[in-house]
Coordinates of C-alpha atoms in Angstrom, one line a residue:
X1 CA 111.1 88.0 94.8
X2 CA 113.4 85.9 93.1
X3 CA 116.7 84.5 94.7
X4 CA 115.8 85.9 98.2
X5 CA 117.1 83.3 100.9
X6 CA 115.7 83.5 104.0
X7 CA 118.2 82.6 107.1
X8 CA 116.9 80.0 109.6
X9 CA 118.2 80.0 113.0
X10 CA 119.7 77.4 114.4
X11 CA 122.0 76.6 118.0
X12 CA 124.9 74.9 116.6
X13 CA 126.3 74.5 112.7
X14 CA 125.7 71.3 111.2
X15 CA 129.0 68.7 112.1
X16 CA 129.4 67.7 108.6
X17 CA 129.6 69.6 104.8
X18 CA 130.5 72.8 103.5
X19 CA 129.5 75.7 105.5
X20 CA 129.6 79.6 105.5
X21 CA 128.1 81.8 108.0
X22 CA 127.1 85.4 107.9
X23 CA 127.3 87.7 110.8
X24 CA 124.0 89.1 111.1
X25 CA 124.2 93.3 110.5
X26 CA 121.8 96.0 112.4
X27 CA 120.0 97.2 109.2
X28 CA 117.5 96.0 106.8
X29 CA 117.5 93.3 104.5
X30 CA 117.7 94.7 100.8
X31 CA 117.1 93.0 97.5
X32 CA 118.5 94.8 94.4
X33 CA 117.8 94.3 90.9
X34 CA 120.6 96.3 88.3
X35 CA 120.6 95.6 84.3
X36 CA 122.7 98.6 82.7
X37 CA 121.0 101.8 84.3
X38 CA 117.4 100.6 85.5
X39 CA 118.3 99.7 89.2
X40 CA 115.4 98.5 91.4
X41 CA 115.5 97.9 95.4
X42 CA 113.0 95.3 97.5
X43 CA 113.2 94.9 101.1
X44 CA 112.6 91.2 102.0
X45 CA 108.7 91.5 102.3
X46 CA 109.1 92.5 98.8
X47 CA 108.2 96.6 99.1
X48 CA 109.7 98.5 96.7
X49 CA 112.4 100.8 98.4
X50 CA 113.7 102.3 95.0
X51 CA 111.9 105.9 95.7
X52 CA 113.5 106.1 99.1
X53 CA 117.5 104.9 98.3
X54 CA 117.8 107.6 95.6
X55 CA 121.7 107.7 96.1
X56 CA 122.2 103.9 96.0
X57 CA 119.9 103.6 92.9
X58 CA 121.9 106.6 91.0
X59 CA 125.6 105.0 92.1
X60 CA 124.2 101.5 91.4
X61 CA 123.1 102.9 87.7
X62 CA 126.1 104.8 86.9
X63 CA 128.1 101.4 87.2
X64 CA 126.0 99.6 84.2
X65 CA 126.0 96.6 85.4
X66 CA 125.1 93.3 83.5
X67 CA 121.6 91.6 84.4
X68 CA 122.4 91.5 88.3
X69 CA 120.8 90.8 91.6
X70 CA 122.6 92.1 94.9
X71 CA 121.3 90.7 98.4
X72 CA 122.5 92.4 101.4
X73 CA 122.0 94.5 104.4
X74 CA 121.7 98.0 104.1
X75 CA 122.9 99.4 107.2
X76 CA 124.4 102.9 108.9
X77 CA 127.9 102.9 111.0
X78 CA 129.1 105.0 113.4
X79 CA 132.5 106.2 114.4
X80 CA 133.9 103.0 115.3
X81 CA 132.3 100.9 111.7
X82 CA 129.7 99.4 113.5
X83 CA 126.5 99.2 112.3
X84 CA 123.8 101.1 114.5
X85 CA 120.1 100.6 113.6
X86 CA 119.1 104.1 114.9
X87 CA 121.3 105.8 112.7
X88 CA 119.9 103.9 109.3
X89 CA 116.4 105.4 110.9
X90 CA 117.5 109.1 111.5
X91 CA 118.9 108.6 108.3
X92 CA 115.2 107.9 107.0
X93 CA 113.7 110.4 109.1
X94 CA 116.2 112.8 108.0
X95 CA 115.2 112.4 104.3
X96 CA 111.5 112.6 104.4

């Protein structure tokens, strides 16, 4: 898939240059693909999760977006905001 960056871990940030980090979510990687209302979702092995994020894909559409790739987690919070990984499954139990 195009544009998918793959994180490397590391002990310690580099001591010099530019750098941003990213806290690392409880969910699963997701690749999306939007160009006006044809929305596609990957996850980072590159399977094709459109058929099973039916709400993302419709909300995603209905914004029309320009020739766009999103790259993020897709996760499930609790209560509290934080994400728990056994939610994002029941979730995905729950819908099948």
């Amino acid at each position: 898939l195009p544009g998918l960056q793959l994180a490397t871990r590391v002990e310690s940030l580099p001591e010099s240059g530019r750098w941003l980090a990213e806290l690392k979510l409880d969910g699963y990687r997701l690749l999306v693909h939007a160009r006006g209302d044809h929305v596609q979702c990957w996850t980072r092995n590159g399977k094709d999760w459109t058929a099973r994020l039916p709400g993302i894909v419709a909300t995603l559409a209905r914004l029309r977006l320009d020739d766009s790739w999103l790259d993020g987690e897709l996760v499930s919070t609790d209560e509290r905001g934080h994400a728990q990984f056994r939610l994002l499954q029941q979730a995905f139990d729950a819908a099948n």
